[in-house]
mmCIF file of C-alpha atoms and ligand atoms in Angstrom:
data_model
loop_
_atom_site.group_PDB
_atom_site.id
_atom_site.type_symbol
_atom_site.label_atom_id
_atom_site.label_comp_id
_atom_site.label_asym_id
_atom_site.label_seq_id
_atom_site.Cartn_x
_atom_site.Cartn_y
_atom_site.Cartn_z
ATOM 1 C CA UNK S 1 0.050 -0.208 0.220
ATOM 2 C CA UNK S 2 1.349 3.368 -0.974
ATOM 3 C CA UNK S 3 1.094 6.216 1.355
ATOM 4 C CA UNK S 4 0.032 9.798 -0.402
ATOM 5 C CA UNK S 5 1.445 12.728 2.271
ATOM 6 C CA UNK S 6 1.656 16.068 2.358
ATOM 7 C CA UNK S 7 5.082 17.358 2.644
ATOM 8 C CA UNK S 8 6.012 18.472 6.290
ATOM 9 C CA UNK S 9 9.060 18.559 7.935
ATOM 10 C CA UNK S 10 7.886 14.796 9.518
ATOM 11 C CA UNK S 11 7.123 13.522 5.949
ATOM 12 C CA UNK S 12 9.987 14.766 4.566
ATOM 13 C CA UNK S 13 12.100 13.085 7.322
ATOM 14 C CA UNK S 14 10.343 9.585 6.856
ATOM 15 C CA UNK S 15 11.054 10.395 3.071
ATOM 16 C CA UNK S 16 14.741 10.506 3.763
ATOM 17 C CA UNK S 17 14.786 7.580 5.995
ATOM 18 C CA UNK S 18 13.075 5.555 3.311
ATOM 19 C CA UNK S 19 15.676 6.681 0.698
ATOM 20 C CA UNK S 20 18.207 5.612 2.754
ATOM 21 C CA UNK S 21 17.135 2.231 3.326
ATOM 22 C CA UNK S 22 17.075 1.714 -0.568
ATOM 23 C CA UNK S 23 13.019 2.509 -0.788
ATOM 24 C CA UNK S 24 11.411 4.302 -3.807
ATOM 25 C CA UNK S 25 10.184 7.496 -3.028
ATOM 26 C CA UNK S 26 7.868 9.686 -5.433
ATOM 27 C CA UNK S 27 9.217 13.514 -5.456
ATOM 28 C CA UNK S 28 7.369 16.383 -7.164
ATOM 29 C CA UNK S 29 9.742 18.915 -9.270
ATOM 30 C CA UNK S 30 8.716 21.770 -11.230
ATOM 31 C CA UNK S 31 8.460 19.944 -14.578
ATOM 32 C CA UNK S 32 7.034 16.123 -13.791
ATOM 33 C CA UNK S 33 6.579 13.739 -10.783
ATOM 34 C CA UNK S 34 9.968 11.855 -10.370
ATOM 35 C CA UNK S 35 10.387 8.315 -9.197
ATOM 36 C CA UNK S 36 13.315 8.547 -7.067
ATOM 37 C CA UNK S 37 15.938 6.037 -5.371
ATOM 38 C CA UNK S 38 19.209 6.829 -3.820
ATOM 39 C CA UNK S 39 21.822 7.235 -6.762
ATOM 40 C CA UNK S 40 24.566 5.857 -4.430
ATOM 41 C CA UNK S 41 22.798 2.472 -4.048
ATOM 42 C CA UNK S 42 22.766 0.366 -7.476
ATOM 43 C CA UNK S 43 20.048 -2.136 -5.853
ATOM 44 C CA UNK S 44 17.881 0.972 -5.160
ATOM 45 C CA UNK S 45 18.418 2.294 -8.447
ATOM 46 C CA UNK S 46 17.630 -1.265 -9.808
ATOM 47 C CA UNK S 47 14.093 -0.748 -8.642
ATOM 48 C CA UNK S 48 13.547 1.959 -10.521
ATOM 49 C CA UNK S 49 13.664 -0.178 -13.552
ATOM 50 C CA UNK S 50 11.461 -2.924 -11.768
ATOM 51 C CA UNK S 51 8.789 -0.590 -10.825
ATOM 52 C CA UNK S 52 8.671 1.216 -14.313
ATOM 53 C CA UNK S 53 8.585 -2.144 -16.313
ATOM 54 C CA UNK S 54 10.926 -0.949 -18.557
ATOM 55 C CA UNK S 55 12.608 -3.916 -20.770
ATOM 56 C CA UNK S 56 15.670 -2.048 -21.211
ATOM 57 C CA UNK S 57 17.909 0.492 -19.206
ATOM 58 C CA UNK S 58 18.161 3.847 -19.905
ATOM 59 C CA UNK S 59 20.594 6.126 -17.917
ATOM 60 C CA UNK S 60 18.281 8.358 -15.601
ATOM 61 C CA UNK S 61 18.803 11.894 -14.306
ATOM 62 C CA UNK S 62 20.703 12.455 -10.902
ATOM 63 C CA UNK S 63 19.088 15.316 -8.702
ATOM 64 C CA UNK S 64 21.157 17.255 -6.590
ATOM 65 C CA UNK S 65 20.669 20.361 -4.475
ATOM 66 C CA UNK S 66 23.190 22.556 -6.263
ATOM 67 C CA UNK S 67 25.927 22.601 -8.773
ATOM 68 C CA UNK S 68 28.685 22.192 -6.123
ATOM 69 C CA UNK S 69 27.204 19.051 -5.265
ATOM 70 C CA UNK S 70 26.740 18.073 -8.915
ATOM 71 C CA UNK S 71 30.982 18.901 -9.095
ATOM 72 C CA UNK S 72 31.256 15.479 -6.831
ATOM 73 C CA UNK S 73 30.265 13.496 -9.358
ATOM 74 C CA UNK S 74 30.597 14.934 -12.777
ATOM 75 C CA UNK S 75 33.617 17.104 -14.364
ATOM 76 C CA UNK S 76 31.699 20.794 -15.182
ATOM 77 C CA UNK S 77 33.871 22.765 -17.346
ATOM 78 C CA UNK S 78 33.172 26.497 -17.470
ATOM 79 C CA UNK S 79 30.576 25.796 -20.193
ATOM 80 C CA UNK S 80 28.844 23.857 -17.673
ATOM 81 C CA UNK S 81 29.218 26.089 -14.920
ATOM 82 C CA UNK S 82 27.641 28.791 -16.873
ATOM 83 C CA UNK S 83 24.855 26.762 -18.194
ATOM 84 C CA UNK S 84 24.228 26.021 -14.321
ATOM 85 C CA UNK S 85 24.460 29.367 -12.980
ATOM 86 C CA UNK S 86 21.981 30.759 -15.643
ATOM 87 C CA UNK S 87 19.646 27.766 -15.496
ATOM 88 C CA UNK S 88 19.978 26.024 -12.399
ATOM 89 C CA UNK S 89 17.827 25.353 -10.010
ATOM 90 C CA UNK S 90 15.561 24.776 -13.232
ATOM 91 C CA UNK S 91 13.931 22.521 -16.092
ATOM 92 C CA UNK S 92 17.424 21.553 -17.495
ATOM 93 C CA UNK S 93 19.411 18.608 -17.559
ATOM 94 C CA UNK S 94 23.171 18.219 -18.438
ATOM 95 C CA UNK S 95 24.876 15.533 -19.596
ATOM 96 C CA UNK S 96 28.560 15.636 -18.281
ATOM 97 C CA UNK S 97 31.652 13.190 -17.930
ATOM 98 C CA UNK S 98 31.752 10.974 -14.784
ATOM 99 C CA UNK S 99 34.151 12.046 -12.521
ATOM 100 C CA UNK S 100 36.696 8.707 -12.244
ATOM 101 C CA UNK S 101 35.835 8.405 -8.344
ATOM 102 C CA UNK S 102 32.242 9.096 -9.287
ATOM 103 C CA UNK S 103 29.960 7.304 -6.405
ATOM 104 C CA UNK S 104 27.170 7.208 -8.161
ATOM 105 C CA UNK S 105 25.716 3.715 -9.509
ATOM 106 C CA UNK S 106 26.830 3.052 -12.965
ATOM 107 C CA UNK S 107 23.071 1.815 -13.368
ATOM 108 C CA UNK S 108 22.363 5.432 -13.553
ATOM 109 C CA UNK S 109 24.810 5.860 -16.362
ATOM 110 C CA UNK S 110 23.527 2.757 -18.316
ATOM 111 C CA UNK S 111 27.459 1.982 -18.240
ATOM 112 C CA UNK S 112 28.001 5.242 -20.176
ATOM 113 C CA UNK S 113 30.821 7.406 -19.279
ATOM 114 C CA UNK S 114 28.504 10.137 -18.452
ATOM 115 C CA UNK S 115 26.084 11.108 -16.260
ATOM 116 C CA UNK S 116 22.866 13.480 -16.384
ATOM 117 C CA UNK S 117 22.404 16.054 -13.386
ATOM 118 C CA UNK S 118 20.128 18.372 -12.808
ATOM 119 C CA UNK S 119 19.353 20.746 -9.976
ATOM 120 C CA UNK S 120 15.043 21.022 -9.731
ATOM 121 C CA UNK S 121 13.220 24.149 -8.848
ATOM 122 C CA UNK S 122 11.032 22.833 -6.592
ATOM 123 C CA UNK S 123 10.999 23.465 -2.827
ATOM 124 C CA UNK S 124 10.000 20.231 -1.954
ATOM 125 C CA UNK S 125 12.578 18.369 -3.915
ATOM 126 C CA UNK S 126 15.155 20.512 -2.899
ATOM 127 C CA UNK S 127 14.326 20.068 0.846
ATOM 128 C CA UNK S 128 14.463 16.130 0.213
ATOM 129 C CA UNK S 129 17.763 16.454 -1.105
ATOM 130 C CA UNK S 130 18.918 18.409 1.511
ATOM 131 C CA UNK S 131 17.408 16.344 4.483
ATOM 132 C CA UNK S 132 18.578 12.950 2.832
ATOM 133 C CA UNK S 133 22.093 14.665 1.769
ATOM 134 C CA UNK S 134 21.923 12.208 -1.048
ATOM 135 C CA UNK S 135 22.095 12.362 -4.971
ATOM 136 C CA UNK S 136 18.478 11.375 -6.319
ATOM 137 C CA UNK S 137 18.130 9.148 -9.343
ATOM 138 C CA UNK S 138 14.736 10.079 -10.616
ATOM 139 C CA UNK S 139 13.386 9.325 -13.906
ATOM 140 C CA UNK S 140 9.644 10.493 -14.485
ATOM 141 C CA UNK S 141 7.344 8.746 -12.318
ATOM 142 C CA UNK S 142 5.273 6.736 -14.970
ATOM 143 C CA UNK S 143 4.994 3.133 -16.264
ATOM 144 C CA UNK S 144 7.172 2.648 -19.313
ATOM 145 C CA UNK S 145 5.483 3.842 -22.250
ATOM 146 C CA UNK S 146 2.696 5.889 -20.405
ATOM 147 C CA UNK S 147 2.978 9.834 -20.289
ATOM 148 C CA UNK S 148 4.917 11.238 -17.540
ATOM 149 C CA UNK S 149 2.766 12.067 -14.500
ATOM 150 C CA UNK S 150 2.086 15.863 -13.294
ATOM 151 C CA UNK S 151 -0.203 14.901 -10.433
ATOM 152 C CA UNK S 152 0.113 12.688 -7.739
ATOM 153 C CA UNK S 153 -2.902 11.020 -8.349
ATOM 154 C CA UNK S 154 -1.746 10.193 -11.835
ATOM 155 C CA UNK S 155 1.304 8.822 -10.181
ATOM 156 C CA UNK S 156 -0.638 6.868 -7.708
ATOM 157 C CA UNK S 157 -2.764 5.092 -10.527
ATOM 158 C CA UNK S 158 0.518 4.050 -12.353
ATOM 159 C CA UNK S 159 2.957 3.210 -9.718
ATOM 160 C CA UNK S 160 0.923 3.203 -6.089
ATOM 161 C CA UNK S 161 1.806 -0.221 -5.385
ATOM 162 C CA UNK S 162 5.203 -0.207 -6.386
ATOM 163 C CA UNK S 163 6.611 2.734 -4.047
ATOM 164 C CA UNK S 164 7.066 3.509 -0.227
ATOM 165 C CA UNK S 165 5.906 7.046 -0.265
ATOM 166 C CA UNK S 166 4.674 9.599 -2.776
ATOM 167 C CA UNK S 167 5.133 13.260 -1.573
ATOM 168 C CA UNK S 168 1.960 15.011 -3.015
ATOM 169 C CA UNK S 169 2.421 18.567 -3.810
ATOM 170 C CA UNK S 170 -0.239 19.269 -6.283
ATOM 171 C CA UNK S 171 0.162 19.510 -10.119
ATOM 172 C CA UNK S 172 3.461 20.238 -11.837
ATOM 173 C CA UNK S 173 4.072 23.967 -12.838
ATOM 174 C CA UNK S 174 6.174 23.219 -15.897
ATOM 175 C CA UNK S 175 4.234 20.094 -16.970
ATOM 176 C CA UNK S 176 7.052 18.593 -19.392
ATOM 177 C CA UNK S 177 10.470 17.090 -18.787
ATOM 178 C CA UNK S 178 13.766 18.753 -18.432
ATOM 179 C CA UNK S 179 15.700 19.799 -21.698
ATOM 180 C CA UNK S 180 18.472 17.740 -21.896
ATOM 181 C CA UNK S 181 21.646 19.384 -23.070
ATOM 182 C CA UNK S 182 24.657 17.063 -23.815
ATOM 183 C CA UNK S 183 27.750 18.951 -22.950
ATOM 184 C CA UNK S 184 30.045 15.881 -22.885
ATOM 185 C CA UNK S 185 31.321 16.550 -26.513
ATOM 186 C CA UNK S 186 32.827 19.640 -28.105
ATOM 187 C CA UNK S 187 29.476 20.926 -29.580
ATOM 188 C CA UNK S 188 26.570 21.382 -27.220
ATOM 189 C CA UNK S 189 23.647 19.318 -28.440
ATOM 190 C CA UNK S 190 20.080 19.322 -27.010
ATOM 191 C CA UNK S 191 18.688 15.915 -26.865
ATOM 192 C CA UNK S 192 15.371 16.385 -25.505
ATOM 193 C CA UNK S 193 13.592 19.721 -25.606
ATOM 194 C CA UNK S 194 11.917 21.450 -22.802
ATOM 195 C CA UNK S 195 11.035 24.646 -21.403
ATOM 196 C CA UNK S 196 14.755 26.020 -21.761
ATOM 197 C CA UNK S 197 15.397 26.551 -25.337
ATOM 198 C CA UNK S 198 18.801 26.021 -27.514
ATOM 199 C CA UNK S 199 18.342 29.659 -28.324
ATOM 200 C CA UNK S 200 18.732 30.502 -24.464
ATOM 201 C CA UNK S 201 21.431 28.171 -24.000
ATOM 202 C CA UNK S 202 23.152 29.410 -27.369
ATOM 203 C CA UNK S 203 23.028 33.259 -25.555
ATOM 204 C CA UNK S 204 24.298 31.950 -22.518
ATOM 205 C CA UNK S 205 27.521 29.976 -23.847
ATOM 206 C CA UNK S 206 27.652 32.343 -26.836
ATOM 207 C CA UNK S 207 28.007 29.560 -29.219
ATOM 208 C CA UNK S 208 25.997 27.386 -31.724
ATOM 209 C CA UNK S 209 23.943 24.826 -29.926
ATOM 210 C CA UNK S 210 22.644 21.687 -31.779
ATOM 211 C CA UNK S 211 19.562 19.684 -31.580
ATOM 212 C CA UNK S 212 19.639 15.942 -32.065
ATOM 213 C CA UNK S 213 16.080 14.637 -31.206
ATOM 214 C CA UNK S 214 17.001 11.234 -33.100
ATOM 215 C CA UNK S 215 14.050 11.456 -34.991
ATOM 216 C CA UNK S 216 15.993 11.323 -38.148
ATOM 217 C CA UNK S 217 12.927 11.319 -40.374
ATOM 218 C CA UNK S 218 11.362 8.451 -38.348
ATOM 219 C CA UNK S 219 8.848 8.431 -35.440
ATOM 220 C CA UNK S 220 11.204 8.411 -32.370
ATOM 221 C CA UNK S 221 10.183 5.034 -30.560
ATOM 222 C CA UNK S 222 12.320 5.877 -27.192
ATOM 223 C CA UNK S 223 14.602 8.734 -26.119
ATOM 224 C CA UNK S 224 16.854 5.678 -25.249
ATOM 225 C CA UNK S 225 17.374 5.147 -29.076
ATOM 226 C CA UNK S 226 19.452 8.242 -29.275
ATOM 227 C CA UNK S 227 22.218 6.636 -26.963
ATOM 228 C CA UNK S 228 25.430 4.943 -28.145
ATOM 229 C CA UNK S 229 24.994 1.886 -25.868
ATOM 230 C CA UNK S 230 28.147 0.479 -23.785
ATOM 231 C CA UNK S 231 29.609 -2.502 -25.286
ATOM 232 C CA UNK S 232 32.603 -4.203 -24.060
ATOM 233 C CA UNK S 233 35.563 -4.389 -26.375
ATOM 234 C CA UNK S 234 36.241 -8.149 -25.483
ATOM 235 C CA UNK S 235 33.644 -10.611 -26.967
ATOM 236 C CA UNK S 236 30.921 -11.432 -25.291
ATOM 237 C CA UNK S 237 29.455 -15.243 -25.287
ATOM 238 C CA UNK S 238 26.008 -15.930 -23.852
ATOM 239 C CA UNK S 239 24.101 -18.748 -22.173
ATOM 240 C CA UNK S 240 27.380 -20.235 -20.920
ATOM 241 C CA UNK S 241 27.731 -23.960 -19.422
ATOM 242 C CA UNK S 242 31.423 -24.086 -19.161
ATOM 243 C CA UNK S 243 34.658 -21.535 -19.057
ATOM 244 C CA UNK S 244 37.114 -21.671 -22.030
ATOM 245 C CA UNK S 245 40.953 -21.059 -21.182
ATOM 246 C CA UNK S 246 41.459 -17.229 -21.407
ATOM 247 C CA UNK S 247 37.794 -16.339 -21.038
ATOM 248 C CA UNK S 248 36.516 -14.278 -18.207
ATOM 249 C CA UNK S 249 33.303 -15.636 -16.480
ATOM 250 C CA UNK S 250 30.391 -13.478 -15.412
ATOM 251 C CA UNK S 251 28.154 -15.821 -13.314
ATOM 252 C CA UNK S 252 24.957 -15.606 -12.030
ATOM 253 C CA UNK S 253 23.832 -17.773 -9.353
ATOM 254 C CA UNK S 254 25.841 -21.062 -8.021
ATOM 255 C CA UNK S 255 28.761 -21.809 -9.974
ATOM 256 C CA UNK S 256 29.068 -25.445 -8.391
ATOM 257 C CA UNK S 257 28.822 -27.035 -11.685
ATOM 258 C CA UNK S 258 30.726 -24.533 -14.175
ATOM 259 C CA UNK S 259 33.963 -26.221 -15.254
ATOM 260 C CA UNK S 260 36.838 -25.231 -17.082
ATOM 261 C CA UNK S 261 36.947 -26.672 -20.593
ATOM 262 C CA UNK S 262 40.235 -29.034 -20.137
ATOM 263 C CA UNK S 263 39.771 -29.215 -16.842
ATOM 264 C CA UNK S 264 39.411 -27.353 -13.248
ATOM 265 C CA UNK S 265 36.563 -25.610 -12.003
ATOM 266 C CA UNK S 266 35.104 -22.165 -12.366
ATOM 267 C CA UNK S 267 36.217 -21.661 -8.655
ATOM 268 C CA UNK S 268 39.816 -21.816 -9.902
ATOM 269 C CA UNK S 269 39.494 -18.658 -11.876
ATOM 270 C CA UNK S 270 41.829 -15.755 -11.032
ATOM 271 C CA UNK S 271 39.618 -13.010 -9.139
ATOM 272 C CA UNK S 272 40.232 -10.807 -12.308
ATOM 273 C CA UNK S 273 38.715 -13.278 -14.281
ATOM 274 C CA UNK S 274 35.618 -13.796 -12.364
ATOM 275 C CA UNK S 275 32.492 -11.700 -11.132
ATOM 276 C CA UNK S 276 29.124 -13.043 -10.060
ATOM 277 C CA UNK S 277 26.174 -10.682 -10.766
ATOM 278 C CA UNK S 278 24.409 -12.401 -7.584
ATOM 279 C CA UNK S 279 25.545 -15.727 -5.970
ATOM 280 C CA UNK S 280 21.994 -15.715 -4.310
ATOM 281 C CA UNK S 281 20.258 -15.427 -8.197
ATOM 282 C CA UNK S 282 18.665 -12.465 -7.275
ATOM 283 C CA UNK S 283 17.829 -10.344 -10.255
ATOM 284 C CA UNK S 284 17.662 -6.796 -8.596
ATOM 285 C CA UNK S 285 21.244 -7.093 -7.179
ATOM 286 C CA UNK S 286 22.522 -8.551 -10.816
ATOM 287 C CA UNK S 287 21.121 -5.302 -12.348
ATOM 288 C CA UNK S 288 22.824 -3.508 -9.710
ATOM 289 C CA UNK S 289 25.932 -5.118 -10.499
ATOM 290 C CA UNK S 290 25.951 -5.546 -14.505
ATOM 291 C CA UNK S 291 27.711 -2.503 -15.929
ATOM 292 C CA UNK S 292 30.186 -2.500 -13.488
ATOM 293 C CA UNK S 293 31.301 -6.001 -13.781
ATOM 294 C CA UNK S 294 31.240 -5.860 -17.485
ATOM 295 C CA UNK S 295 33.436 -2.933 -17.205
ATOM 296 C CA UNK S 296 36.051 -4.938 -14.816
ATOM 297 C CA UNK S 297 35.989 -8.106 -16.970
ATOM 298 C CA UNK S 298 36.518 -6.411 -20.131
ATOM 299 C CA UNK S 299 40.262 -6.595 -19.981
ATOM 300 C CA UNK S 300 42.683 -7.160 -22.839
ATOM 301 C CA UNK S 301 43.968 -10.395 -21.583
ATOM 302 C CA UNK S 302 40.605 -11.784 -21.782
ATOM 303 C CA UNK S 303 39.745 -13.505 -24.994
ATOM 304 C CA UNK S 304 35.795 -13.339 -24.428
ATOM 305 C CA UNK S 305 33.568 -12.907 -21.832
ATOM 306 C CA UNK S 306 31.494 -15.916 -21.069
ATOM 307 C CA UNK S 307 27.906 -15.179 -19.184
ATOM 308 C CA UNK S 308 25.799 -17.554 -17.762
ATOM 309 C CA UNK S 309 22.070 -17.739 -18.369
ATOM 310 C CA UNK S 310 20.031 -15.167 -16.661
ATOM 311 C CA UNK S 311 16.175 -15.952 -16.320
ATOM 312 C CA UNK S 312 14.377 -13.655 -18.859
ATOM 313 C CA UNK S 313 11.533 -12.256 -16.369
ATOM 314 C CA UNK S 314 11.316 -8.920 -14.569
ATOM 315 C CA UNK S 315 14.614 -7.203 -14.463
ATOM 316 C CA UNK S 316 16.028 -10.337 -16.285
ATOM 317 C CA UNK S 317 14.238 -8.904 -19.237
ATOM 318 C CA UNK S 318 16.481 -5.612 -19.242
ATOM 319 C CA UNK S 319 19.474 -7.549 -18.355
ATOM 320 C CA UNK S 320 19.375 -9.912 -21.169
ATOM 321 C CA UNK S 321 18.546 -6.728 -23.490
ATOM 322 C CA UNK S 322 21.789 -5.454 -22.620
ATOM 323 C CA UNK S 323 23.631 -8.439 -23.041
ATOM 324 C CA UNK S 324 22.509 -9.100 -26.237
ATOM 325 C CA UNK S 325 23.132 -6.054 -27.533
ATOM 326 C CA UNK S 326 26.663 -6.663 -26.075
ATOM 327 C CA UNK S 327 27.376 -9.952 -27.710
ATOM 328 C CA UNK S 328 26.170 -8.418 -31.025
ATOM 329 C CA UNK S 329 28.243 -5.407 -30.891
ATOM 330 C CA UNK S 330 31.098 -6.999 -29.844
ATOM 331 C CA UNK S 331 31.067 -10.068 -32.174
ATOM 332 C CA UNK S 332 34.096 -10.412 -34.406
ATOM 333 C CA UNK S 333 33.260 -10.090 -38.218
HETATM 334 O O1 LIG X 401 12.081 16.806 -15.742
HETATM 335 C C1 LIG X 401 12.774 15.823 -15.956
HETATM 336 O O2 LIG X 401 13.731 15.774 -16.294
HETATM 337 C C2 LIG X 401 12.291 14.451 -15.011
HETATM 338 C C3 LIG X 401 12.142 14.981 -13.555
HETATM 339 C C4 LIG X 401 11.646 14.024 -12.732
HETATM 340 O O3 LIG X 401 13.340 15.609 -13.250
HETATM 341 N N1 LIG X 401 12.865 13.291 -15.121
HETATM 342 C C5 LIG X 401 13.181 12.470 -16.493
HETATM 343 O O4 LIG X 401 13.777 11.679 -16.338
HETATM 344 O O5 LIG X 401 12.298 12.998 -17.504
HETATM 345 P P1 LIG X 401 13.880 10.539 -17.669
HETATM 346 O O6 LIG X 401 14.681 9.199 -16.929
HETATM 347 O O7 LIG X 401 12.495 9.872 -17.503
HETATM 348 O O8 LIG X 401 14.522 11.140 -18.667
HETATM 349 C C6 LIG X 401 15.750 10.976 -18.657
HETATM 350 C C7 LIG X 401 16.301 11.235 -20.178
HETATM 351 C C8 LIG X 401 16.127 10.228 -20.900
HETATM 352 O O9 LIG X 401 15.707 10.810 -22.499
HETATM 353 C C9 LIG X 401 17.503 9.862 -21.035
HETATM 354 O O10 LIG X 401 17.853 8.938 -22.030
HETATM 355 C C10 LIG X 401 18.423 10.862 -21.115
HETATM 356 O O11 LIG X 401 17.992 11.983 -20.463
HETATM 357 N N2 LIG X 401 19.684 10.699 -20.743
HETATM 358 C C11 LIG X 401 19.790 10.524 -19.378
HETATM 359 N N3 LIG X 401 21.044 9.889 -19.024
HETATM 360 C C12 LIG X 401 21.747 10.295 -20.401
HETATM 361 C C13 LIG X 401 23.324 10.520 -20.714
HETATM 362 N N4 LIG X 401 24.222 10.065 -19.874
HETATM 363 N N5 LIG X 401 23.443 10.165 -21.827
HETATM 364 C C14 LIG X 401 22.360 10.696 -22.697
HETATM 365 N N6 LIG X 401 20.855 10.689 -22.529
HETATM 366 C C15 LIG X 401 21.055 10.580 -21.189
HETATM 367 MG MG1 LIG X 402 10.420 9.447 -18.923
#
């Protein structure tokens, strides 16, 4: 059962405690309601994908209370600082390079080297960010494929049974999602139009700002299509039931019966060649670990990454979607 609560110091403290314990909390922003989780906790972020019922992983926006906090996680050059000074707090998201020691879960980046950050202009969102002291990962609070929710009632209809608390603060002022500005490359590019226009951004930067809505003549099916997906540089082999010499193993569940071809057990693999997405077979934990572990096994001394079978249900569908892309993308011609 979900609780809809009016924001008060008490309900904000409760929301903050829920976030700290890995639960999902819906928060109002000036654009749309967000489905929030502690961005530092990969398993909490994985619950966002389970709740939304997305069949694939898209990177999600991480909300922070101010630009100084953003700089704990991403590298902000002079352009990013100028845009932040002009439009934050506000309906603008920046895609920026992750810092090397970035503590935000890699699931928020869907394995990419960039992270989307934004400072929302809503007193309740800002109060929750300050009360919790956490960066909050929050995509729009709607079930996958449905429109973004701008009222608490609308959120409750779609996600009511999947979240611990909805902070109900009335309709959102802007009503459409934030402008997404990619500043990770040389040329600033707007990936999603929103209340802040490319012209306004160009004025601040005193340079051209491009558009790429990914709609190159066709209908846009999902914003995720715009993304270059992360793929390991080493080939990926799916549904492995054993390991070949030279291969690394990405396991799921018990590995008692995994052998190395030609002799030996998977348990004898060197630590650098072995990761287990979840030794208890927990799909939520596997989702939280997926991108980090793929990266860790993506080393030139490995001929291939052998991945054990993962059940194609719940979050397993999104995990398998990503693994299939990795296998296809890395297949040698
Ligand atoms: O107004 C908003 O932005 C709302 C409120 C809750 O803040 N949030 C929101 O999040 O709309 P979401 O996850 O539904 O949309 C995030 C968009 C997606 O199109 C995603 O593909 C893109 O931003 N995005 C996020 N991280 C990215 C990255 N590292 N590179 C490229 N695109 C990214
Ligand atoms: Mg959305």
